[in-house]
């Protein structure tokens, strides 16, 4: 199969596509589904979709297509898969057994610093998870990757004005959701 | 008129603050035009409250990046080859599943399909095999549920009307499905559901109100071991009397059978040449407290008792085996026994003991699920916790459920995590390792069922 794989990938530099976009897509998916393992599964699914599209010769996975279109396609599919996963979330929960969340001894020996850090991460994740699908996607595309309204609109199928309004709403709601968990403490020592 | 008002943080806010709130959050996004930007900056220059909000938003965005980006970059990278393999495996899986009765695809955890966590060489064939198994089971179970479908000369008789459901999951091997039901075992040909043999012999239909129970099956080459129970008397009490049977897988004839001297056993585990039987706390005989604490091992060759061990607490889990040990979960511990002689190697505390303050002694729905793999024992235990008292009329209960990783060598705790509180009280937990043994799943079956019913 190996030769076929290389041959099939030949018409499009799929390796470059992977290298260029997978970390950004994974961060985006992690933010949307709040589950690292599920995000990695979804990432693979996204690239499997891209692989099949490339084999069929579908745009934008053709030689003369713009890489921006490919990037938008990937983020769009990632978003669709993530919101589908969010709807089915809670049926099964997979736990990493090898590493474990934290060795008990380490947890007990350095509770303060570690707990603070974990608590902070949890607070951010909980705040993100409280956002509506569209709002979370707009926020992550902007905060993580710096996409502007027109780019977000192209990925999510919105108008630029709608993307801008949703981003504004998402940031306000993220702040409110974060502070609702711990009204006495803000990130970065900002007074609340 | 003073239009200022104070926010909770003590900063004085003006009506203009609220009017500009939707623009202020976009300050660093590059989405404001020149005019909007100028308005925001003019306001910020004189408003401490909004300066604080902007600083908070900036810090929060930094935290989002700090949480998500490093983790994404640290994750193992996908390769072209892995993507191609995964895509092909999915296509083969979908092709093999066409026409077979299968449940919703989302029931299959996505992690099971991930190429870079599975054994690379076995991915496609493994899923093809699973699909074939599902198809065979669907055929057989469909045949079993069809009324009196005699199919003509030269073929074995199919089952008549099925009055009671299968009591345990069917086993499939050597093109035969072994279907335990409320009154016996049916060995069915996988290809068309024809009855090869039954145990007891001669069953063609399933009677209603049978009191017999099949607790466990274990198939080993040409022998099917069965832990079954039928009503009987023990010390003048009417109880279930369990027995072990060794049946010929070819024709169902009995090679040996023994009466198990403990009415509470409800689970069967084959460990090499031993058949280990154990009670479970929620079994039919939970009220015989002394009967819920015995583990027994029988020889597969002749059914002779090899060893028995009485534990200090009632057993709350099915036994599991790994690396020469048998593990069981009790009401407060995981216990490791030598599989060869039943000697207790170690006990490790998990749930609060039933003797401990605040726990519910009845605890009829407490449970422990175990799995052992890779030098570790994973235990998922839950217990009802009593609060208040009946006498005072303030009795309430909630649930403590924890997930533990124990070292198989000495039972020491490697880590533990609390599991979300069980909102349904009596929901059952299950725990099983993923094929590559890096993951486990714990599922609330009631939630699972609810979700399935919602989708239908």
Coordinates of C-alpha atoms in Angstrom, one line a residue:
Chain A
X1 CA 0.0 0.0 0.0
X2 CA 2.9 2.3 0.7
X3 CA 3.7 3.0 -3.0
X4 CA 0.0 3.7 -3.7
X5 CA 0.0 6.1 -0.8
X6 CA 2.9 8.0 -2.1
X7 CA 1.6 8.0 -5.6
X8 CA -1.9 9.2 -4.5
X9 CA -0.3 12.0 -2.5
X10 CA 1.8 13.0 -5.5
X11 CA -0.6 15.2 -7.2
X12 CA -0.9 17.3 -4.1
X13 CA 1.9 17.9 -1.6
X14 CA -0.2 16.4 1.2
X15 CA 2.8 16.3 3.6
X16 CA 3.2 20.1 3.3
X17 CA -0.5 20.5 3.9
X18 CA -0.3 18.5 7.0
X19 CA 2.8 20.2 8.3
X20 CA 1.4 23.6 7.7
X21 CA -2.0 23.3 9.2
X22 CA -2.3 20.4 11.7
X23 CA -1.1 22.2 14.8
X24 CA -3.4 25.1 14.2
X25 CA -6.3 22.9 13.5
X26 CA -5.6 20.8 16.6
X27 CA -5.5 23.9 18.8
X28 CA -8.8 25.0 17.2
X29 CA -10.4 21.6 17.8
X30 CA -9.1 21.4 21.4
X31 CA -10.7 24.7 22.1
X32 CA -14.0 23.6 20.6
X33 CA -14.4 20.2 22.1
X34 CA -12.5 20.6 25.4
X35 CA -11.0 17.1 25.1
X36 CA -7.5 16.5 23.8
X37 CA -8.1 12.9 22.7
X38 CA -11.3 13.7 20.9
X39 CA -9.6 16.7 19.2
X40 CA -6.9 14.4 17.9
X41 CA -9.5 12.0 16.5
X42 CA -11.3 14.8 14.8
X43 CA -8.1 16.1 13.4
X44 CA -7.5 12.8 11.8
X45 CA -11.0 12.7 10.4
X46 CA -10.5 16.2 8.9
X47 CA -7.4 15.1 7.1
X48 CA -9.0 11.9 6.0
X49 CA -11.8 14.0 4.5
X50 CA -9.1 16.1 2.8
X51 CA -7.3 13.0 1.6
X52 CA -10.4 11.6 0.0
X53 CA -11.2 15.0 -1.6
X54 CA -7.7 15.1 -3.0
X55 CA -8.0 11.6 -4.4
X56 CA -11.2 12.7 -6.2
X57 CA -9.5 15.8 -7.4
X58 CA -12.0 18.0 -5.7
X59 CA -11.2 21.7 -5.2
X60 CA -9.4 23.2 -3.4
X61 CA -7.1 20.1 -3.4
X62 CA -5.9 20.6 -6.9
X63 CA -2.6 22.0 -8.0
X64 CA -3.8 25.4 -9.1
X65 CA -5.9 26.1 -6.0
X66 CA -5.0 28.8 -3.4
X67 CA -3.5 27.5 -0.2
X68 CA -5.8 30.0 1.6
X69 CA -8.8 28.1 0.2
X70 CA -7.4 24.8 1.4
X71 CA -6.8 26.3 4.8
X72 CA -10.4 27.6 4.9
X73 CA -11.7 24.3 3.8
X74 CA -9.8 22.5 6.5
X75 CA -11.0 24.8 9.2
X76 CA -14.6 24.6 7.9
X77 CA -14.6 20.8 8.0
X78 CA -13.0 20.9 11.5
X79 CA -15.7 23.2 12.7
X80 CA -18.4 21.0 11.3
X81 CA -16.9 17.9 12.9
X82 CA -16.4 19.6 16.2
X83 CA -20.0 20.8 16.5
X84 CA -21.2 17.4 15.7
X85 CA -19.0 16.0 18.4
X86 CA -20.1 18.6 20.9
X87 CA -23.7 17.5 20.3
X88 CA -22.8 13.9 21.1
X89 CA -20.5 14.7 23.9
X90 CA -21.1 13.0 27.3
X91 CA -22.0 9.5 26.0
X92 CA -18.6 8.1 26.5
X93 CA -15.6 9.5 28.2
X94 CA -12.1 8.2 27.4
X95 CA -9.4 8.5 29.9
X96 CA -5.7 8.2 29.3
X97 CA -4.5 5.4 31.5
X98 CA -0.7 5.5 30.8
X99 CA 0.1 8.8 32.3
X100 CA -3.0 9.5 34.4
X101 CA -4.2 13.0 35.3
X102 CA -1.5 13.4 37.9
X103 CA 0.5 11.1 40.2
X104 CA -1.0 11.3 43.6
X105 CA 2.3 11.9 45.3
X106 CA 3.2 14.8 43.0
X107 CA -0.3 16.2 43.6
X108 CA 0.2 16.1 47.3
X109 CA 3.8 17.3 47.4
X110 CA 3.2 20.4 45.3
X111 CA -0.5 21.1 45.7
X112 CA -0.5 24.9 45.6
X113 CA 1.3 25.7 42.4
X114 CA 0.0 22.7 40.5
X115 CA -3.6 23.2 41.7
X116 CA -3.4 26.8 40.7
X117 CA -2.2 26.0 37.3
X118 CA -4.8 23.2 36.7
X119 CA -7.5 25.4 38.2
X120 CA -6.6 28.1 35.8
X121 CA -6.6 25.8 32.8
X122 CA -9.9 24.3 33.9
X123 CA -11.4 27.8 34.3
X124 CA -10.4 28.7 30.7
X125 CA -11.8 25.4 29.3
X126 CA -15.0 25.7 31.2
X127 CA -15.5 29.3 30.0
X128 CA -14.8 28.2 26.4
X129 CA -17.2 25.3 26.7
X130 CA -19.9 27.6 27.9
X131 CA -19.9 29.5 24.6
X132 CA -22.2 28.6 21.7
X133 CA -20.7 26.8 18.8
X134 CA -20.5 29.7 16.5
X135 CA -19.2 32.1 19.2
X136 CA -16.5 29.7 20.3
X137 CA -15.3 29.1 16.7
X138 CA -15.1 32.9 16.0
X139 CA -13.2 33.5 19.2
X140 CA -10.7 30.7 18.6
X141 CA -10.1 31.6 15.0
X142 CA -9.3 35.1 16.1
X143 CA -7.5 34.6 19.4
X144 CA -5.5 31.5 18.3
X145 CA -4.7 32.3 14.7
X146 CA -5.4 36.0 14.3
X147 CA -8.0 35.6 11.6
X148 CA -9.9 38.7 10.8
X149 CA -13.6 39.0 10.1
X150 CA -13.4 38.3 6.4
X151 CA -11.4 35.1 7.0
X152 CA -13.6 33.9 9.8
X153 CA -16.6 34.6 7.6
X154 CA -15.1 32.5 4.8
X155 CA -14.5 29.6 7.1
X156 CA -17.8 29.6 8.9
X157 CA -20.0 30.6 6.1
X158 CA -21.0 34.0 7.6
X159 CA -20.9 37.5 6.4
X160 CA -18.0 39.6 7.7
X161 CA -20.3 41.8 9.8
X162 CA -21.9 38.7 11.4
X163 CA -18.4 37.3 12.2
X164 CA -17.4 40.6 13.8
X165 CA -20.6 40.7 15.9
X166 CA -20.2 37.1 17.0
X167 CA -16.6 37.6 17.9
X168 CA -17.5 40.6 20.0
X169 CA -20.3 38.7 21.7
X170 CA -18.0 35.7 22.3
X171 CA -15.3 37.7 24.0
X172 CA -17.7 39.4 26.3
X173 CA -19.3 36.1 27.2
X174 CA -15.9 34.4 27.7
X175 CA -15.0 37.1 30.1
X176 CA -18.3 36.8 32.0
X177 CA -18.1 33.0 32.1
X178 CA -14.5 33.1 33.3
X179 CA -15.2 35.6 36.1
X180 CA -18.4 33.7 37.1
X181 CA -16.2 30.8 38.2
X182 CA -13.9 32.9 40.3
X183 CA -15.0 36.4 40.7
X184 CA -12.1 37.3 43.1
X185 CA -9.3 36.4 40.7
X186 CA -8.7 37.5 37.2
X187 CA -6.0 36.2 34.9
X188 CA -2.7 38.0 35.0
X189 CA -3.4 39.6 38.3
X190 CA -5.9 42.1 36.9
X191 CA -8.0 43.6 39.5
X192 CA -11.7 42.6 39.4
Chain B
X1 CA -27.2 64.5 37.0
X2 CA -24.5 62.0 37.8
X3 CA -24.7 59.3 35.1
X4 CA -21.9 57.3 36.6
X5 CA -22.5 54.0 38.3
X6 CA -20.1 51.6 40.1
X7 CA -19.4 48.1 38.9
X8 CA -18.8 45.2 41.3
X9 CA -15.1 45.7 41.1
X10 CA -15.3 49.3 42.4
X11 CA -14.6 51.0 39.1
X12 CA -16.9 53.8 38.1
X13 CA -18.6 53.0 34.8
X14 CA -20.3 55.5 32.5
X15 CA -23.1 55.0 30.0
X16 CA -20.5 55.3 27.3
X17 CA -18.8 52.2 28.6
X18 CA -21.7 50.0 27.8
X19 CA -22.2 51.6 24.4
X20 CA -18.7 50.9 23.5
X21 CA -18.5 47.5 25.1
X22 CA -18.9 45.6 21.8
X23 CA -16.1 47.6 20.2
X24 CA -13.7 47.5 23.2
X25 CA -13.5 43.7 23.1
X26 CA -12.4 44.0 19.4
X27 CA -9.6 46.4 20.1
X28 CA -6.7 44.0 19.5
X29 CA -8.4 42.0 16.8
X30 CA -7.7 44.1 13.8
X31 CA -11.4 44.3 13.0
X32 CA -12.0 47.9 14.0
X33 CA -12.0 50.6 11.3
X34 CA -10.2 53.9 11.9
X35 CA -13.2 55.7 13.3
X36 CA -14.1 52.9 15.6
X37 CA -10.5 52.6 16.8
X38 CA -10.3 56.4 17.5
X39 CA -13.5 56.2 19.6
X40 CA -12.2 53.3 21.6
X41 CA -8.9 54.9 22.3
X42 CA -10.4 58.3 23.3
X43 CA -12.6 56.5 25.7
X44 CA -9.9 54.3 27.1
X45 CA -7.7 57.2 27.8
X46 CA -10.2 58.5 30.4
X47 CA -11.9 55.3 31.7
X48 CA -10.2 53.1 34.3
X49 CA -13.0 50.5 34.3
X50 CA -12.7 49.9 30.5
X51 CA -8.9 49.9 30.8
X52 CA -9.3 47.1 33.4
X53 CA -11.7 45.2 31.1
X54 CA -9.3 45.4 28.2
X55 CA -6.4 44.2 30.3
X56 CA -8.6 41.4 31.5
X57 CA -9.5 40.4 27.9
X58 CA -5.9 40.5 26.8
X59 CA -4.9 38.3 29.7
X60 CA -7.7 35.9 29.1
X61 CA -6.8 35.6 25.4
X62 CA -3.2 34.9 26.5
X63 CA -4.5 32.1 28.7
X64 CA -6.5 30.6 25.9
X65 CA -3.4 30.5 23.7
X66 CA -1.3 29.2 26.6
X67 CA -3.7 26.4 27.2
X68 CA -4.3 25.3 23.6
X69 CA -1.3 26.2 21.4
X70 CA 1.6 24.5 23.3
X71 CA -0.4 21.3 23.7
X72 CA -1.2 21.3 20.0
X73 CA 2.4 21.7 19.0
X74 CA 3.6 19.1 21.6
X75 CA 1.2 16.5 20.2
X76 CA 2.6 13.8 17.9
X77 CA 2.3 14.9 14.3
X78 CA 0.2 13.1 11.8
X79 CA 1.9 11.8 8.7
X80 CA 0.6 11.3 5.2
X81 CA 1.0 7.6 5.5
X82 CA -1.2 7.5 8.7
X83 CA -3.9 9.6 7.1
X84 CA -3.9 7.4 4.1
X85 CA -4.2 4.2 6.2
X86 CA -6.9 5.7 8.3
X87 CA -8.9 6.8 5.3
X88 CA -8.6 3.4 3.7
X89 CA -9.5 1.6 6.9
X90 CA -12.6 3.7 7.2
X91 CA -13.6 3.0 3.7
X92 CA -13.1 -0.7 4.2
X93 CA -15.1 -0.6 7.4
X94 CA -17.9 1.3 5.8
X95 CA -18.0 -1.1 2.9
X96 CA -18.0 -4.2 5.2
X97 CA -20.8 -2.7 7.3
X98 CA -23.1 -2.0 4.4
X99 CA -26.3 -4.1 4.9
X100 CA -25.4 -5.2 8.4
X101 CA -27.5 -4.2 11.3
X102 CA -25.4 -1.8 13.3
X103 CA -25.9 0.8 15.8
X104 CA -25.2 4.4 15.4
X105 CA -21.6 5.0 14.3
X106 CA -21.0 7.5 17.0
X107 CA -21.3 4.7 19.6
X108 CA -17.9 3.6 18.4
X109 CA -15.4 5.8 20.1
X110 CA -13.4 7.7 17.6
X111 CA -10.2 6.9 19.4
X112 CA -10.5 3.3 18.4
X113 CA -10.2 4.3 14.8
X114 CA -7.2 6.5 15.2
X115 CA -4.4 5.2 13.0
X116 CA -1.5 6.5 15.1
X117 CA -2.6 4.9 18.2
X118 CA -3.5 1.5 16.8
X119 CA -1.2 -1.2 15.7
X120 CA -0.5 -0.1 12.2
X121 CA -0.6 -3.5 10.5
X122 CA -3.8 -4.7 12.0
X123 CA -6.1 -1.7 11.5
X124 CA -8.1 -2.5 8.4
X125 CA -8.4 -6.2 8.9
X126 CA -9.4 -5.8 12.5
X127 CA -12.3 -3.6 11.7
X128 CA -13.3 -5.8 8.8
X129 CA -13.4 -8.7 11.2
X130 CA -15.5 -6.8 13.7
X131 CA -18.0 -5.9 11.0
X132 CA -18.2 -9.5 9.9
X133 CA -18.8 -10.5 13.5
X134 CA -21.6 -7.9 13.8
X135 CA -23.1 -9.2 10.6
X136 CA -23.0 -12.8 11.8
X137 CA -24.5 -11.9 15.1
X138 CA -27.3 -9.9 13.5
X139 CA -28.1 -12.9 11.2
X140 CA -28.2 -15.3 14.1
X141 CA -30.2 -13.1 16.5
X142 CA -32.6 -12.3 13.8
X143 CA -33.1 -16.0 13.1
X144 CA -33.6 -16.6 16.8
X145 CA -36.3 -14.0 17.0
X146 CA -38.3 -15.2 14.0
X147 CA -41.3 -17.3 14.7
X148 CA -40.8 -21.0 13.8
X149 CA -38.8 -20.6 10.6
X150 CA -38.3 -24.1 9.4
X151 CA -36.3 -23.8 6.3
X152 CA -36.8 -27.1 4.5
X153 CA -35.2 -30.4 4.2
X154 CA -31.6 -31.0 5.1
X155 CA -31.4 -28.1 7.5
X156 CA -31.5 -28.1 11.2
X157 CA -34.5 -26.8 13.1
X158 CA -34.6 -23.1 14.0
X159 CA -35.8 -21.8 17.3
X160 CA -39.5 -21.4 18.0
X161 CA -40.9 -18.3 19.5
X162 CA -38.5 -16.7 21.9
X163 CA -40.3 -15.9 25.2
X164 CA -37.3 -14.8 27.2
X165 CA -34.3 -12.7 26.2
X166 CA -30.8 -13.8 26.2
X167 CA -29.3 -13.5 29.7
X168 CA -25.7 -12.9 28.7
X169 CA -23.9 -11.7 25.7
X170 CA -23.6 -14.4 23.1
X171 CA -20.1 -15.8 22.3
X172 CA -19.0 -16.6 18.8
X173 CA -16.3 -19.0 17.8
X174 CA -15.6 -21.6 15.1
X175 CA -18.7 -20.4 13.2
X176 CA -20.9 -21.1 16.1
X177 CA -22.8 -18.7 18.3
X178 CA -23.3 -19.8 21.9
X179 CA -26.4 -18.0 23.1
X180 CA -27.2 -18.2 26.8
X181 CA -30.9 -17.8 27.5
X182 CA -33.0 -17.9 30.6
X183 CA -33.3 -21.7 30.4
X184 CA -30.2 -23.0 28.7
X185 CA -27.6 -22.6 26.0
X186 CA -28.3 -22.6 22.3
X187 CA -25.4 -23.4 19.9
X188 CA -26.4 -21.7 16.7
X189 CA -24.7 -21.9 13.3
X190 CA -23.4 -18.4 12.6
X191 CA -24.2 -18.5 8.9
X192 CA -28.0 -19.0 9.2
X193 CA -28.9 -19.4 12.8
X194 CA -29.7 -23.1 12.6
X195 CA -29.6 -24.9 16.0
X196 CA -26.6 -27.2 16.2
X197 CA -27.3 -28.3 19.8
X198 CA -28.9 -27.2 23.0
X199 CA -28.1 -27.6 26.6
X200 CA -30.1 -29.1 28.1
X201 CA -30.6 -31.2 25.0
X202 CA -33.8 -31.2 23.0
X203 CA -34.9 -27.6 23.5
X204 CA -36.8 -26.2 20.6
X205 CA -38.7 -23.4 22.2
X206 CA -38.1 -21.3 25.3
X207 CA -40.6 -21.6 28.1
X208 CA -41.9 -18.7 30.0
X209 CA -41.1 -18.2 33.7
X210 CA -38.0 -20.4 33.7
X211 CA -36.1 -20.0 36.9
X212 CA -32.8 -21.2 35.6
X213 CA -30.0 -18.7 35.0
X214 CA -26.8 -18.8 33.0
X215 CA -24.3 -16.7 34.8
X216 CA -21.2 -17.1 32.6
X217 CA -19.7 -18.8 29.6
X218 CA -16.1 -19.5 28.7
X219 CA -15.1 -21.1 25.5
X220 CA -11.7 -22.9 25.4
X221 CA -10.9 -24.7 22.2
X222 CA -13.4 -27.6 22.0
X223 CA -15.0 -27.1 25.4
X224 CA -17.6 -24.6 26.6
X225 CA -17.6 -24.0 30.3
X226 CA -20.9 -22.8 31.8
X227 CA -21.7 -21.4 35.2
X228 CA -25.5 -22.0 35.5
X229 CA -27.9 -22.0 38.4
X230 CA -31.2 -23.7 39.0
X231 CA -33.7 -23.5 42.0
X232 CA -33.0 -25.9 44.8
X233 CA -32.9 -26.2 48.6
X234 CA -29.9 -25.4 50.8
X235 CA -30.2 -25.7 54.6
X236 CA -33.9 -25.7 54.3
X237 CA -33.9 -22.5 52.3
X238 CA -35.1 -22.3 48.7
X239 CA -32.1 -20.8 46.8
X240 CA -30.4 -20.9 43.5
X241 CA -28.0 -23.8 43.3
X242 CA -25.1 -23.0 40.9
X243 CA -23.2 -25.6 39.0
X244 CA -20.3 -25.7 36.6
X245 CA -20.6 -27.6 33.4
X246 CA -18.0 -28.5 30.8
X247 CA -19.8 -29.1 27.5
X248 CA -18.4 -30.4 24.2
X249 CA -18.5 -27.4 21.9
X250 CA -19.2 -29.8 19.0
X251 CA -22.4 -31.4 20.2
X252 CA -23.2 -30.0 23.7
X253 CA -22.6 -33.3 25.5
X254 CA -21.6 -32.9 29.2
X255 CA -18.0 -33.8 29.9
X256 CA -18.2 -33.1 33.6
X257 CA -20.4 -31.1 36.0
X258 CA -19.9 -30.1 39.6
X259 CA -22.2 -28.4 42.1
X260 CA -20.6 -25.1 43.3
X261 CA -20.7 -25.1 47.1
X262 CA -21.6 -21.4 47.3
X263 CA -25.0 -20.2 46.2
X264 CA -23.9 -16.6 45.7
X265 CA -21.5 -17.1 42.8
X266 CA -22.6 -15.3 39.7
X267 CA -19.4 -14.7 37.6
X268 CA -17.1 -17.0 35.8
X269 CA -13.5 -16.4 34.7
X270 CA -11.1 -18.8 33.0
X271 CA -7.5 -18.4 34.0
X272 CA -5.4 -21.0 32.3
X273 CA -6.5 -24.4 33.5
X274 CA -8.6 -22.9 36.3
X275 CA -12.2 -21.7 36.3
X276 CA -12.5 -19.0 38.9
X277 CA -16.0 -18.3 40.2
X278 CA -17.0 -15.4 42.4
X279 CA -20.0 -13.7 43.8
X280 CA -21.1 -10.2 43.1
X281 CA -22.6 -8.0 45.8
X282 CA -25.6 -7.2 43.7
X283 CA -26.4 -10.8 42.9
X284 CA -29.5 -12.8 43.8
X285 CA -28.0 -13.8 47.1
X286 CA -26.7 -10.5 48.4
X287 CA -28.6 -11.1 51.6
X288 CA -26.4 -14.1 52.4
X289 CA -23.5 -11.9 53.5
X290 CA -21.2 -14.7 54.4
X291 CA -21.8 -16.2 50.9
X292 CA -20.7 -13.0 49.1
X293 CA -17.1 -13.3 50.2
X294 CA -15.8 -16.6 48.7
X295 CA -13.7 -17.0 45.6
X296 CA -13.3 -20.6 44.3
X297 CA -11.2 -22.1 41.6
X298 CA -11.9 -25.4 39.8
X299 CA -9.8 -27.5 37.5
X300 CA -10.9 -27.3 33.8
X301 CA -9.8 -30.9 33.3
X302 CA -12.2 -32.5 35.8
X303 CA -14.1 -29.8 37.7
X304 CA -12.3 -30.5 41.0
X305 CA -12.0 -27.7 43.5
X306 CA -8.4 -26.4 43.4
X307 CA -8.6 -23.7 46.0
X308 CA -11.1 -21.4 47.7
X309 CA -10.6 -18.2 49.6
X310 CA -13.0 -16.3 51.9
X311 CA -12.3 -12.6 51.9
X312 CA -13.0 -10.1 54.6
X313 CA -15.6 -8.2 52.7
X314 CA -18.3 -9.0 50.2
X315 CA -17.1 -9.0 46.6
X316 CA -18.5 -6.3 44.4
X317 CA -16.9 -7.0 41.1
X318 CA -16.4 -9.6 38.5
X319 CA -12.9 -11.1 38.8
X320 CA -10.2 -10.2 36.3
X321 CA -6.8 -11.8 35.7
X322 CA -3.4 -10.6 34.5
X323 CA 0.1 -11.8 35.1
X324 CA -0.5 -14.7 37.4
X325 CA -3.0 -12.9 39.6
X326 CA -6.7 -12.7 40.0
X327 CA -8.2 -9.4 41.1
X328 CA -11.5 -8.7 42.7
X329 CA -13.1 -5.6 44.1
X330 CA -14.8 -5.7 47.4
X331 CA -16.8 -3.2 49.3
X332 CA -13.7 -1.3 50.3
X333 CA -10.7 -2.8 48.6
X334 CA -9.1 -4.3 45.6
X335 CA -7.8 -7.7 46.4
X336 CA -5.0 -9.5 44.5
X337 CA -4.8 -13.3 44.8
X338 CA -2.3 -15.7 43.3
X339 CA -4.2 -17.5 40.6
X340 CA -2.3 -20.7 41.3
X341 CA -3.2 -21.2 45.0
X342 CA -5.6 -18.3 45.9
X343 CA -3.2 -16.8 48.4
X344 CA -3.9 -13.1 49.0
X345 CA -0.9 -11.1 47.6
X346 CA -2.2 -7.7 48.7
X347 CA -5.2 -5.6 49.4
X348 CA -5.5 -2.0 48.5
X349 CA -8.1 0.4 49.8
X350 CA -10.4 2.1 47.3
X351 CA -13.9 3.1 48.3
X352 CA -14.6 4.0 51.9
X353 CA -15.3 0.9 53.8
X354 CA -18.9 0.0 54.7
X355 CA -17.9 0.3 58.4
X356 CA -16.7 3.9 57.8
X357 CA -18.8 6.8 59.1
X358 CA -21.3 8.1 56.6
X359 CA -21.4 5.2 54.2
X360 CA -24.5 3.3 53.6
X361 CA -24.3 -0.3 54.9
X362 CA -26.9 -1.5 52.5
X363 CA -25.2 0.0 49.5
X364 CA -27.2 -2.3 47.3
X365 CA -26.2 -0.4 44.3
X366 CA -22.5 0.1 45.0
X367 CA -20.2 -1.5 42.6
X368 CA -16.6 -2.0 41.5
X369 CA -15.5 -2.4 38.0
X370 CA -12.0 -3.7 37.4
X371 CA -9.6 -4.2 34.5
X372 CA -5.9 -5.2 34.6
X373 CA -3.4 -4.5 32.0
X374 CA 0.3 -3.7 31.6
X375 CA 1.3 -4.1 35.3
X376 CA -1.6 -2.0 36.5
X377 CA -5.0 -2.6 37.9
X378 CA -7.7 0.0 37.1
X379 CA -10.6 0.1 39.4
X380 CA -13.8 2.2 39.1
X381 CA -15.7 2.1 42.3
X382 CA -18.8 3.8 43.5
X383 CA -20.6 3.8 46.8
X384 CA -23.7 5.4 48.3
X385 CA -22.8 7.8 51.0
X386 CA -25.4 8.3 53.7
X387 CA -26.0 11.7 55.1
X388 CA -28.2 12.4 58.1
X389 CA -30.4 9.6 59.5
X390 CA -33.8 8.0 59.1
X391 CA -34.6 8.8 62.7
X392 CA -34.2 12.5 62.2
X393 CA -35.9 12.4 58.9
X394 CA -33.0 14.0 57.2
X395 CA -31.6 11.0 55.3
X396 CA -30.2 11.8 52.0
X397 CA -27.8 9.9 49.8
X398 CA -25.3 10.8 47.2
X399 CA -22.6 8.9 45.4
X400 CA -18.9 8.8 45.6
X401 CA -17.3 7.4 42.5
X402 CA -13.5 7.2 42.0
X403 CA -11.3 5.9 39.3
X404 CA -8.0 4.4 40.5
X405 CA -4.8 3.1 38.9
X406 CA -3.0 0.6 41.2
X407 CA 0.4 -1.0 40.8
X408 CA -0.2 -4.7 40.1
X409 CA 3.0 -5.5 42.0
X410 CA 1.9 -4.2 45.5
X411 CA -1.4 -2.5 45.1
X412 CA 0.0 1.0 45.7
X413 CA -2.0 3.9 44.4
X414 CA -0.4 5.4 41.2
X415 CA -3.2 8.0 40.7
X416 CA -6.9 8.4 41.2
X417 CA -9.6 10.7 39.8
X418 CA -13.1 11.3 41.0
X419 CA -15.8 10.6 38.5
X420 CA -18.7 12.8 38.0
X421 CA -21.5 12.3 40.4
X422 CA -24.0 9.8 39.4
X423 CA -27.3 11.6 38.8
X424 CA -29.4 8.5 38.5
X425 CA -28.3 6.7 41.6
X426 CA -28.6 3.2 40.4
X427 CA -26.8 3.6 37.1
X428 CA -24.1 1.0 36.4
X429 CA -20.6 1.7 35.5
X430 CA -18.5 -0.4 33.2
X431 CA -14.8 -0.2 32.7
X432 CA -12.9 -1.8 29.9
X433 CA -9.5 -1.1 28.3
X434 CA -9.1 0.0 24.8
X435 CA -7.4 -2.5 22.5
X436 CA -4.0 -0.7 22.7
X437 CA -4.4 -0.6 26.5
X438 CA -3.7 3.1 26.8
X439 CA -7.2 4.1 27.4
X440 CA -10.2 3.0 29.4
X441 CA -13.8 3.9 29.1
X442 CA -16.3 4.4 31.8
X443 CA -19.8 4.8 30.8
X444 CA -23.0 5.5 32.6
X445 CA -25.1 3.0 30.8
X446 CA -28.4 4.7 31.6
X447 CA -27.1 7.9 30.0
X448 CA -26.0 5.9 27.1
X449 CA -29.3 4.3 26.7
X450 CA -31.1 7.6 27.0
X451 CA -28.9 9.0 24.4
X452 CA -29.6 6.1 22.0
X453 CA -33.3 6.4 22.6
X454 CA -33.2 10.1 21.8
X455 CA -31.6 9.4 18.5
X456 CA -34.1 6.9 17.4

